Coordinates of C-alpha atoms in Angstrom, one line a residue:
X293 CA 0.0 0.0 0.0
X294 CA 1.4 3.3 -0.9
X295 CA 1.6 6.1 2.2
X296 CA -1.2 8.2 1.2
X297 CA -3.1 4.9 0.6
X298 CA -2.0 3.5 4.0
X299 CA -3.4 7.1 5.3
X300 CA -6.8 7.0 3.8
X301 CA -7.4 3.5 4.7
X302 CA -6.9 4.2 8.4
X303 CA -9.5 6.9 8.3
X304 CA -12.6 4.9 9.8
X305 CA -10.1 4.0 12.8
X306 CA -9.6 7.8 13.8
X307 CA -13.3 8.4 13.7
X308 CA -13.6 5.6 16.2
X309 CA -11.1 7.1 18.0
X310 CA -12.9 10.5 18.3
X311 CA -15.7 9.0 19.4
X312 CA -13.9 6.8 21.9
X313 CA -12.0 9.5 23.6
X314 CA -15.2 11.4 24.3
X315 CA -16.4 8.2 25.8
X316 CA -18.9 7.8 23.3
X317 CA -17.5 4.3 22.4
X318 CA -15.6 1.5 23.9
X319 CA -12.2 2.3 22.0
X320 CA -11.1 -0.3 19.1
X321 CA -7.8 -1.9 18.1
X322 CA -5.0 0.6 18.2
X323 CA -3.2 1.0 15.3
X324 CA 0.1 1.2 17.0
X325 CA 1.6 -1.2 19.2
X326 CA 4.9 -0.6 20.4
X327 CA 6.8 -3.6 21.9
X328 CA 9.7 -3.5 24.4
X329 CA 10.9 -6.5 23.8
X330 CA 13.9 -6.2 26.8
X331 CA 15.1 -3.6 29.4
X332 CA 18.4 -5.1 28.7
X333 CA 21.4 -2.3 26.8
X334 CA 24.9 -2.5 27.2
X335 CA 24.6 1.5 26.1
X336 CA 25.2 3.8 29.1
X337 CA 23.2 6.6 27.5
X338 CA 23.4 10.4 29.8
X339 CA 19.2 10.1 28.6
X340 CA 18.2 6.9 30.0
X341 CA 18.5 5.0 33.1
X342 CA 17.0 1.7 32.0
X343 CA 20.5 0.1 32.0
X344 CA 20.8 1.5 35.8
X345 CA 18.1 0.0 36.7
X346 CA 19.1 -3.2 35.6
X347 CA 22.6 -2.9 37.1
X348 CA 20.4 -2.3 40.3
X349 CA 21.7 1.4 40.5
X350 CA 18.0 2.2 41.6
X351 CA 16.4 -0.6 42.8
X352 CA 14.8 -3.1 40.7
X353 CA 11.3 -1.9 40.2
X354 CA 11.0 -2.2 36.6
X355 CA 11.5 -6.0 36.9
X356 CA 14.8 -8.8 36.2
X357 CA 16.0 -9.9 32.7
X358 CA 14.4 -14.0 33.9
X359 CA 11.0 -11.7 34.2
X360 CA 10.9 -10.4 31.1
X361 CA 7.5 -11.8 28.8
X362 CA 8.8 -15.0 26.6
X363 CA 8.1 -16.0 23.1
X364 CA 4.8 -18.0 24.5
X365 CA 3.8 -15.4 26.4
X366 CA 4.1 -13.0 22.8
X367 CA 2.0 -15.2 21.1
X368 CA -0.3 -15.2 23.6
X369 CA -0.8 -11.6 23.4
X370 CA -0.8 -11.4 19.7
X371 CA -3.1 -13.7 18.9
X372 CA -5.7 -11.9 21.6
X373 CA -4.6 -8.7 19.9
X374 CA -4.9 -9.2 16.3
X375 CA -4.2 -6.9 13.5
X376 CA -2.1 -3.3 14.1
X377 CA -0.9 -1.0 11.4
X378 CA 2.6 -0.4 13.3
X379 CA 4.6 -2.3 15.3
X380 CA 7.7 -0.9 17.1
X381 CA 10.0 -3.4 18.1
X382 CA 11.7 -1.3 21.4
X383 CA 13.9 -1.9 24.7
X384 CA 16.6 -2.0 26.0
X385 CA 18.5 -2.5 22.7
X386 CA 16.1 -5.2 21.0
X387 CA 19.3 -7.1 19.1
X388 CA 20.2 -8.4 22.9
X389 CA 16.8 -10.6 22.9
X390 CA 18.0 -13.9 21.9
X391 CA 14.9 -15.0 20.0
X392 CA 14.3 -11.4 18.4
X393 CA 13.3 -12.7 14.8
X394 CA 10.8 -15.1 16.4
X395 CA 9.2 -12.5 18.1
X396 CA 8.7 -10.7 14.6
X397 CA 8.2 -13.6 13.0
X398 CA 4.9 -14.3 15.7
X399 CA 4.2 -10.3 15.1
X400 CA 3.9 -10.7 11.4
X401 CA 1.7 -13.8 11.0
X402 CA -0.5 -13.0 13.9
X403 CA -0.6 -9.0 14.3
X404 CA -0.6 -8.5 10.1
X405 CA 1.4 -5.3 10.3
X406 CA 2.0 -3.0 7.1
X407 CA 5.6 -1.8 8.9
X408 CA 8.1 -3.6 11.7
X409 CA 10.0 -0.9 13.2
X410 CA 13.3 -1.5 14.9
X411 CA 15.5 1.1 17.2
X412 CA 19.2 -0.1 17.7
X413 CA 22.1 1.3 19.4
X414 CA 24.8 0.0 17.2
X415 CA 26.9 -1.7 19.6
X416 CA 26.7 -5.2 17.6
X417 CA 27.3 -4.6 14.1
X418 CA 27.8 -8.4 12.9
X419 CA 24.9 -9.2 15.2
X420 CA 22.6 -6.4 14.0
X421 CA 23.3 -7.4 10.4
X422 CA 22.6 -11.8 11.3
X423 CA 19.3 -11.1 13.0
X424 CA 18.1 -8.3 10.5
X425 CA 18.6 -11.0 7.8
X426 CA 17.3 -13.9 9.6
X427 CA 14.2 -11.8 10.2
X428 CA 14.0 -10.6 6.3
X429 CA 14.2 -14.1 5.9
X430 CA 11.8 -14.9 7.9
X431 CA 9.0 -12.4 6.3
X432 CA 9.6 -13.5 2.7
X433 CA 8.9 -16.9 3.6
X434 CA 5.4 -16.0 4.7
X435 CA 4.6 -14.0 1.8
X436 CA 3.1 -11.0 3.5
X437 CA 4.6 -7.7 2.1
X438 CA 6.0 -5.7 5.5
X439 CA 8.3 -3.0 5.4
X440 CA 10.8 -3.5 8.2
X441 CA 12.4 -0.3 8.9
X442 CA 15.9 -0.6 10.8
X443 CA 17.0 2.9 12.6
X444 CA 20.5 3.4 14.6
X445 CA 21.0 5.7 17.2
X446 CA 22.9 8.7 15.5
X447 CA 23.2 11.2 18.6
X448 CA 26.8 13.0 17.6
X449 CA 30.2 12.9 15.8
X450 CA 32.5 11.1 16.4
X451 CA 33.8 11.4 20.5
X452 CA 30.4 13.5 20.9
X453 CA 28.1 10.3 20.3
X454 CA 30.2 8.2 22.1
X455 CA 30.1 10.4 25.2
X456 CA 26.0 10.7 25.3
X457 CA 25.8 6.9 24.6
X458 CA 28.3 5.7 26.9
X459 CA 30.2 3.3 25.2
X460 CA 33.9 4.1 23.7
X461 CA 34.1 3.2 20.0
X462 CA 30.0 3.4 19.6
X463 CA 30.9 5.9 16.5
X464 CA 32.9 3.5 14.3
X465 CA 30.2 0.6 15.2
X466 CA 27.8 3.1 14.2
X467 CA 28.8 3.6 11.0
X468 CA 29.8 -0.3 10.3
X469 CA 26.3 -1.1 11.1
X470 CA 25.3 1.1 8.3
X471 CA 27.0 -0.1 6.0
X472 CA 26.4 -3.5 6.6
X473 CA 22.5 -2.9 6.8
X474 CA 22.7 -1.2 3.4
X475 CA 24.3 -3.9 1.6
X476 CA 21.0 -6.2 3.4
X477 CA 19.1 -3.6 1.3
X478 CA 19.9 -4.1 -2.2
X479 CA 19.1 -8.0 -1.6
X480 CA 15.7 -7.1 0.4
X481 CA 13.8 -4.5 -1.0
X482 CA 11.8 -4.2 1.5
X483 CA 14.0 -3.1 3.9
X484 CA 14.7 0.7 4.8
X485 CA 17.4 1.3 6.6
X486 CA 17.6 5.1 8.8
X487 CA 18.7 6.7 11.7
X488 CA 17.4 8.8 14.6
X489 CA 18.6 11.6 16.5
X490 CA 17.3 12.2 20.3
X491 CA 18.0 16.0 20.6
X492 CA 19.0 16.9 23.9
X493 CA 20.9 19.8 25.7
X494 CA 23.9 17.0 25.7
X495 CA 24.2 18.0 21.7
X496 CA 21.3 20.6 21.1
X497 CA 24.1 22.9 20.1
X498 CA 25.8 20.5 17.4
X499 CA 22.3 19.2 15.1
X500 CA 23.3 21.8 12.3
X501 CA 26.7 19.8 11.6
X502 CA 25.1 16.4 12.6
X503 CA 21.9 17.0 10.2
X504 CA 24.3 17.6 7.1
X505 CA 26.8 14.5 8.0
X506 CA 23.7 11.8 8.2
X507 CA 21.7 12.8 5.1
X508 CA 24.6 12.3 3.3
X509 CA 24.7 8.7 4.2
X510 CA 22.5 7.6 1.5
X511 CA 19.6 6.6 4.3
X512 CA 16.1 6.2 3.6
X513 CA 14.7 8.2 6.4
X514 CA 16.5 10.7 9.3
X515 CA 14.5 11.7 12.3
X516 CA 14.5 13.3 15.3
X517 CA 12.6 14.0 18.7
X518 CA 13.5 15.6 21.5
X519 CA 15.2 14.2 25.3
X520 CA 12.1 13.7 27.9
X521 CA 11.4 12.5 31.0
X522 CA 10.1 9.0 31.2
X523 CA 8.6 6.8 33.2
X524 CA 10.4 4.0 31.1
X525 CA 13.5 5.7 31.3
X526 CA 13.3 6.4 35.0
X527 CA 15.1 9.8 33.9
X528 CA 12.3 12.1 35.8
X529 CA 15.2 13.9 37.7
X530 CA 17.3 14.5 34.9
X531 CA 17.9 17.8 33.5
X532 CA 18.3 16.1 29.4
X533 CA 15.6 18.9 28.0
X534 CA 16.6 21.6 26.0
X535 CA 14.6 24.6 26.1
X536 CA 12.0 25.8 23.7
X537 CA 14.4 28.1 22.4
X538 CA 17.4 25.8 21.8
X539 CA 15.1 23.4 20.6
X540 CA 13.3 25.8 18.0
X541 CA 17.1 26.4 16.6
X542 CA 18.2 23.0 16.1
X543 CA 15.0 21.9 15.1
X544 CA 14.7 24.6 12.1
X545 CA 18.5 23.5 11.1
X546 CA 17.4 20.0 11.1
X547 CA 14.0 19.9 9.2
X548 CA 15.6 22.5 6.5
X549 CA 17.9 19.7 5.7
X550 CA 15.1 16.9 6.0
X551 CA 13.1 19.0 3.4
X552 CA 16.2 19.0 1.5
X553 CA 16.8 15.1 1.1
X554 CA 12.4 14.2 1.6
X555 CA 12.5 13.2 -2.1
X556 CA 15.4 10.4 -2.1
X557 CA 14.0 8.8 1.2
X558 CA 12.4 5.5 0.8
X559 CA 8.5 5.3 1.1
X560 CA 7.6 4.8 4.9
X561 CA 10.8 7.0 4.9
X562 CA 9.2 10.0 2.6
X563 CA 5.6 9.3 4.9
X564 CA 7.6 9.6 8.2
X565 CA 9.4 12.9 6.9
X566 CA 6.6 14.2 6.4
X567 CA 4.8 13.8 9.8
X568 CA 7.7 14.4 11.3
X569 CA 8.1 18.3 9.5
X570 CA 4.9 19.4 10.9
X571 CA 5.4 17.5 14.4
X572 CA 8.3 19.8 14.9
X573 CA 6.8 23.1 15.2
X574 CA 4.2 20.7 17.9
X575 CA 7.2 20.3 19.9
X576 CA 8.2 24.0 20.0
X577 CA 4.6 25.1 20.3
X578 CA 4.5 22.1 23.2
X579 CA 7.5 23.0 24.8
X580 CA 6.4 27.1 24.8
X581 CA 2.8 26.6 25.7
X582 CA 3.0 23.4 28.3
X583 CA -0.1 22.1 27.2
X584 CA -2.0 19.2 24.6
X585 CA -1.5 21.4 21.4
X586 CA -3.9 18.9 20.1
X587 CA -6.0 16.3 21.6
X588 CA -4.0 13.0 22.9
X589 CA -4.8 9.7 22.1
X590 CA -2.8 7.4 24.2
X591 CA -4.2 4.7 25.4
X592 CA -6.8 4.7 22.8
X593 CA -5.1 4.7 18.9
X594 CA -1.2 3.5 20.8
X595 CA -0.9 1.2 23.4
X596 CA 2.8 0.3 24.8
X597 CA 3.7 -3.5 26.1
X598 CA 6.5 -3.2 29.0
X599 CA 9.4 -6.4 28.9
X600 CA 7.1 -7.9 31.8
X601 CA 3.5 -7.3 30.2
X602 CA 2.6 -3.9 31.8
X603 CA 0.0 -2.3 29.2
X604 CA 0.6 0.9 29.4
X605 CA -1.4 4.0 27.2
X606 CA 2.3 5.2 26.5
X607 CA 6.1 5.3 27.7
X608 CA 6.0 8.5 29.3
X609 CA 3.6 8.0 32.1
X610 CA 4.7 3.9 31.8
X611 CA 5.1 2.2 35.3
X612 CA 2.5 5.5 37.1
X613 CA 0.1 5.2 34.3
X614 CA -0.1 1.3 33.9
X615 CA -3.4 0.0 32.8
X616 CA -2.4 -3.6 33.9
X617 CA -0.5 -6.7 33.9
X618 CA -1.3 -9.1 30.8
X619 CA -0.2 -12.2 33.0
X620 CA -3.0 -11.3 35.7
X621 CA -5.6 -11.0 33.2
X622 CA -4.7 -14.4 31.5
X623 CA -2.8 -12.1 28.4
X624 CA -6.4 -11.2 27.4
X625 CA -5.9 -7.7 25.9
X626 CA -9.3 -7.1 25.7
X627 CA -10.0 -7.6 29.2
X628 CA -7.2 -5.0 30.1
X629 CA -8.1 -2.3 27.2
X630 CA -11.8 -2.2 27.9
X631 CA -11.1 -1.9 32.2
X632 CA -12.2 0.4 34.8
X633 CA -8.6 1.2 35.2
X634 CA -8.5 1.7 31.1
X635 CA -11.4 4.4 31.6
X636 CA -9.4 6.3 34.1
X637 CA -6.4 6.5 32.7
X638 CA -7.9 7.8 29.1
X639 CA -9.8 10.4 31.6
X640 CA -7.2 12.0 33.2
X641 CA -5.6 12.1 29.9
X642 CA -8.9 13.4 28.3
X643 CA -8.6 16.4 30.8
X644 CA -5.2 17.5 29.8
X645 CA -3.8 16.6 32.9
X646 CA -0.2 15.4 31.4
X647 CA 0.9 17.0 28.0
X648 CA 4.1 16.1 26.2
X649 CA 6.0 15.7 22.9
X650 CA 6.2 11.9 22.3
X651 CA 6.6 11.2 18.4
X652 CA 5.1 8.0 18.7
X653 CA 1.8 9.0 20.2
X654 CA 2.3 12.1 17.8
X655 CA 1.6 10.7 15.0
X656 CA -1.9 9.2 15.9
X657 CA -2.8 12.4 17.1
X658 CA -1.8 14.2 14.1
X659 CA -4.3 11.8 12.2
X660 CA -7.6 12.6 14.0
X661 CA -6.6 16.1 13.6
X662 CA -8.1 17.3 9.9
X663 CA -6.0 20.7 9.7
X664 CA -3.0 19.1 11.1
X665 CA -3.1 16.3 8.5
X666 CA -3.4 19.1 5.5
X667 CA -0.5 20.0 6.6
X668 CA 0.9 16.3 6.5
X669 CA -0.3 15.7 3.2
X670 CA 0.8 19.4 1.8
X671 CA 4.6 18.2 2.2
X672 CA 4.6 14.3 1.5
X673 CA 6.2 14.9 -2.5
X674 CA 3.9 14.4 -5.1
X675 CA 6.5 12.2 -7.2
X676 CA 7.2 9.3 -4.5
X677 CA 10.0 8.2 -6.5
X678 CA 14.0 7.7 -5.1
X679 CA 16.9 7.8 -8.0
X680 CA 19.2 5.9 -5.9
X681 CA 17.0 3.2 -4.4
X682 CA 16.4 2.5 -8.2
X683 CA 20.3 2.7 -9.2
X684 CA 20.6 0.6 -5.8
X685 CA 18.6 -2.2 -7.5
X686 CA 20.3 -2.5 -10.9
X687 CA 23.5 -3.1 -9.5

């Protein structure tokens, strides 16, 4: 399905969502599931505490790696589930999961997803590259066309990246990773490989520099979002926001270069670009005004999975905002998503009572917002065609 197709056939969904959020009906399948698939990282990121955590820096209330949901326990929940649009394979760093491409393999057959989306943080290049094509594999043995999309952390040059992520050499992994990934994509076509950029006040200052380095790389998509406070993250304390001001400066740097290189991205990477052009000036707005700038979904059109089987309406309120525990409710989904606790949640939501700028949750909310999606629509390039993808699949 092409992105503008993929748009208009998720139409009747937003209207249920409308109507859910105002209580008017019991809310439907989501459209996007994200998946932490481990708390597990071997990064030691200055934006995240998850690896802490698991260390036991902090206690150990988000759970122990023996805890963590197995590949029953996934199918489980998928097949109660059923079909999503979007599934975002998260952690931790996912590649760690032993049994990663069975997970995806389970996601694809029984969720029926139109994209696979998988973070990394580049530590593990020949691993990266095995389980990438094992999963590949995997999907072109079922026949179903997915789009996997494969996106490495990309946080700095050089000694600046490796200092934010924590782990000496990360840079030159980084960019091996790429490389190897690439090569998987002239074999798979329907792989798109990218990278992401989590803009904090640790390199706020550096994005004009960073911006022109990465879309230079050839990638099919570049994004961004912005450092916050997480409940996943247990990062609440720490001071990894830039302000609206910094932000609105490397932001503007960063999406003049995106609407530089929109037309040779690949197709979910020309459909993200665009979303991610107008969610931009949300953030700043976001950021300025500390408020919804447009209604919030979460918890109605996204739903989040913890390692352990928390359901939670999204990452940032996570662990506080948790709507329950699939192993107490027999990993019935249902039973969870339609819950007295389900109904509270989406209220205090509903009632504006936390705002932030989550990209993930963005996205849906952009959707069920008609202006907003003009906007969307006004930038995606009417000629979705990409020179080098094409020259990439001659050679």
């Amino acid at each position: 399905m092409t992105p503008l197709g993929a748009i208009t056939d998720l139409l009747p969904k937003v209207i249920n969502y409308r109507l859910a959020r105002l209580g008017i009906l019991a809310p439907g399948r989501p459209i996007n599931l994200t998946l932490s698939v481990t708390n597990s990282c071997q990064s030691r990121c200055k934006t995240c505490s998850i690896w802490q955590m698991y260390r036991g820096g902090r206690g150990s209330r988000c759970g122990r790696v023996q805890d963590e949901m197995t590949l029953a326990d996934f199918e489980k929940l998928f097949e109660s589930l059923g079909h999503v649009y979007f599934v975002n394979i998260s952690g931790g760093e996912p590649f760690l999961r032993a049994d990663l491409a069975r997970v995806v393999e389970l996601a694809n057959v029984l969720l029926t997803p139109g994209v696979i989306h998988i973070p990394t943080n580049a530590v593990m290049p020949e691993r990266i590259e095995e389980v990438t094509e094992d999963i590949l594999s995997r999907l072109s043995a079922s026949g179903r066309k997915v789009v996997v999309t494969v996106k490495p952390s990309f946080d700095g040059l050089g000694q600046l990246h490796d200092e934010i992520r924590g782990v000496p050499g990360n840079f030159d992994k980084l960019l091996d990773t790429l490389d190897r990934l690439k090569r998987l994509r002239r074999r798979y076509r329907n792989l798109e490989v990218g990278a992401g950029t989590v803009i904090s006040s640790f390199n706020v200052h550096s994005i004009p520099e960073l911006a022109r380095f990465v879309h230079s790389l050839g990638l099919d998509s570049y994004i961004s979002e912005i450092a916050e406070q997480r409940s996943e993250m247990f990062n609440q304390s720490d001071a990894i926001t830039p302000s609206a001001d910094e932000y609105e400066e490397a932001v503007a740097a960063f999406a003049a270069e995106s609407r530089n290189h929109i037309g040779d991205a690949g197709q979910v990477g020309r459909t993200t670009a665009a979303f991610r052009l107008v969610y931009y000036d949300l953030v700043v707005r976001i950021l300025r005004e500390k408020r919804q700038v447009l209604p919030c979904y979460g918890g109605i059109s996204n739903v989040h999975i913890s390692p352990f089987g928390d359901v939670w309406p999204c990452c940032v309120l996570g662990y506080e905002g948790s709507i329950g525990k699939l192993a107490d409710a027999g990993y019935d989904f249902w039973k969870i998503w339609r819950s007295r606790r389900a109904r509270e949640i989406r209220s205090y939501i509903r009632a504006g009572k936390c705002w932030c700028p989550l990209a993930n949750q963005a996205y849906s909310n952009m959707l069920a917002s008609p202006l907003t999606m003009a906007r969307v629509l006004a930038v995606i390039p009417g000629r979705l065609t990409s020179v080098r993808r094409s020259s990439e699949q001659t050679t």
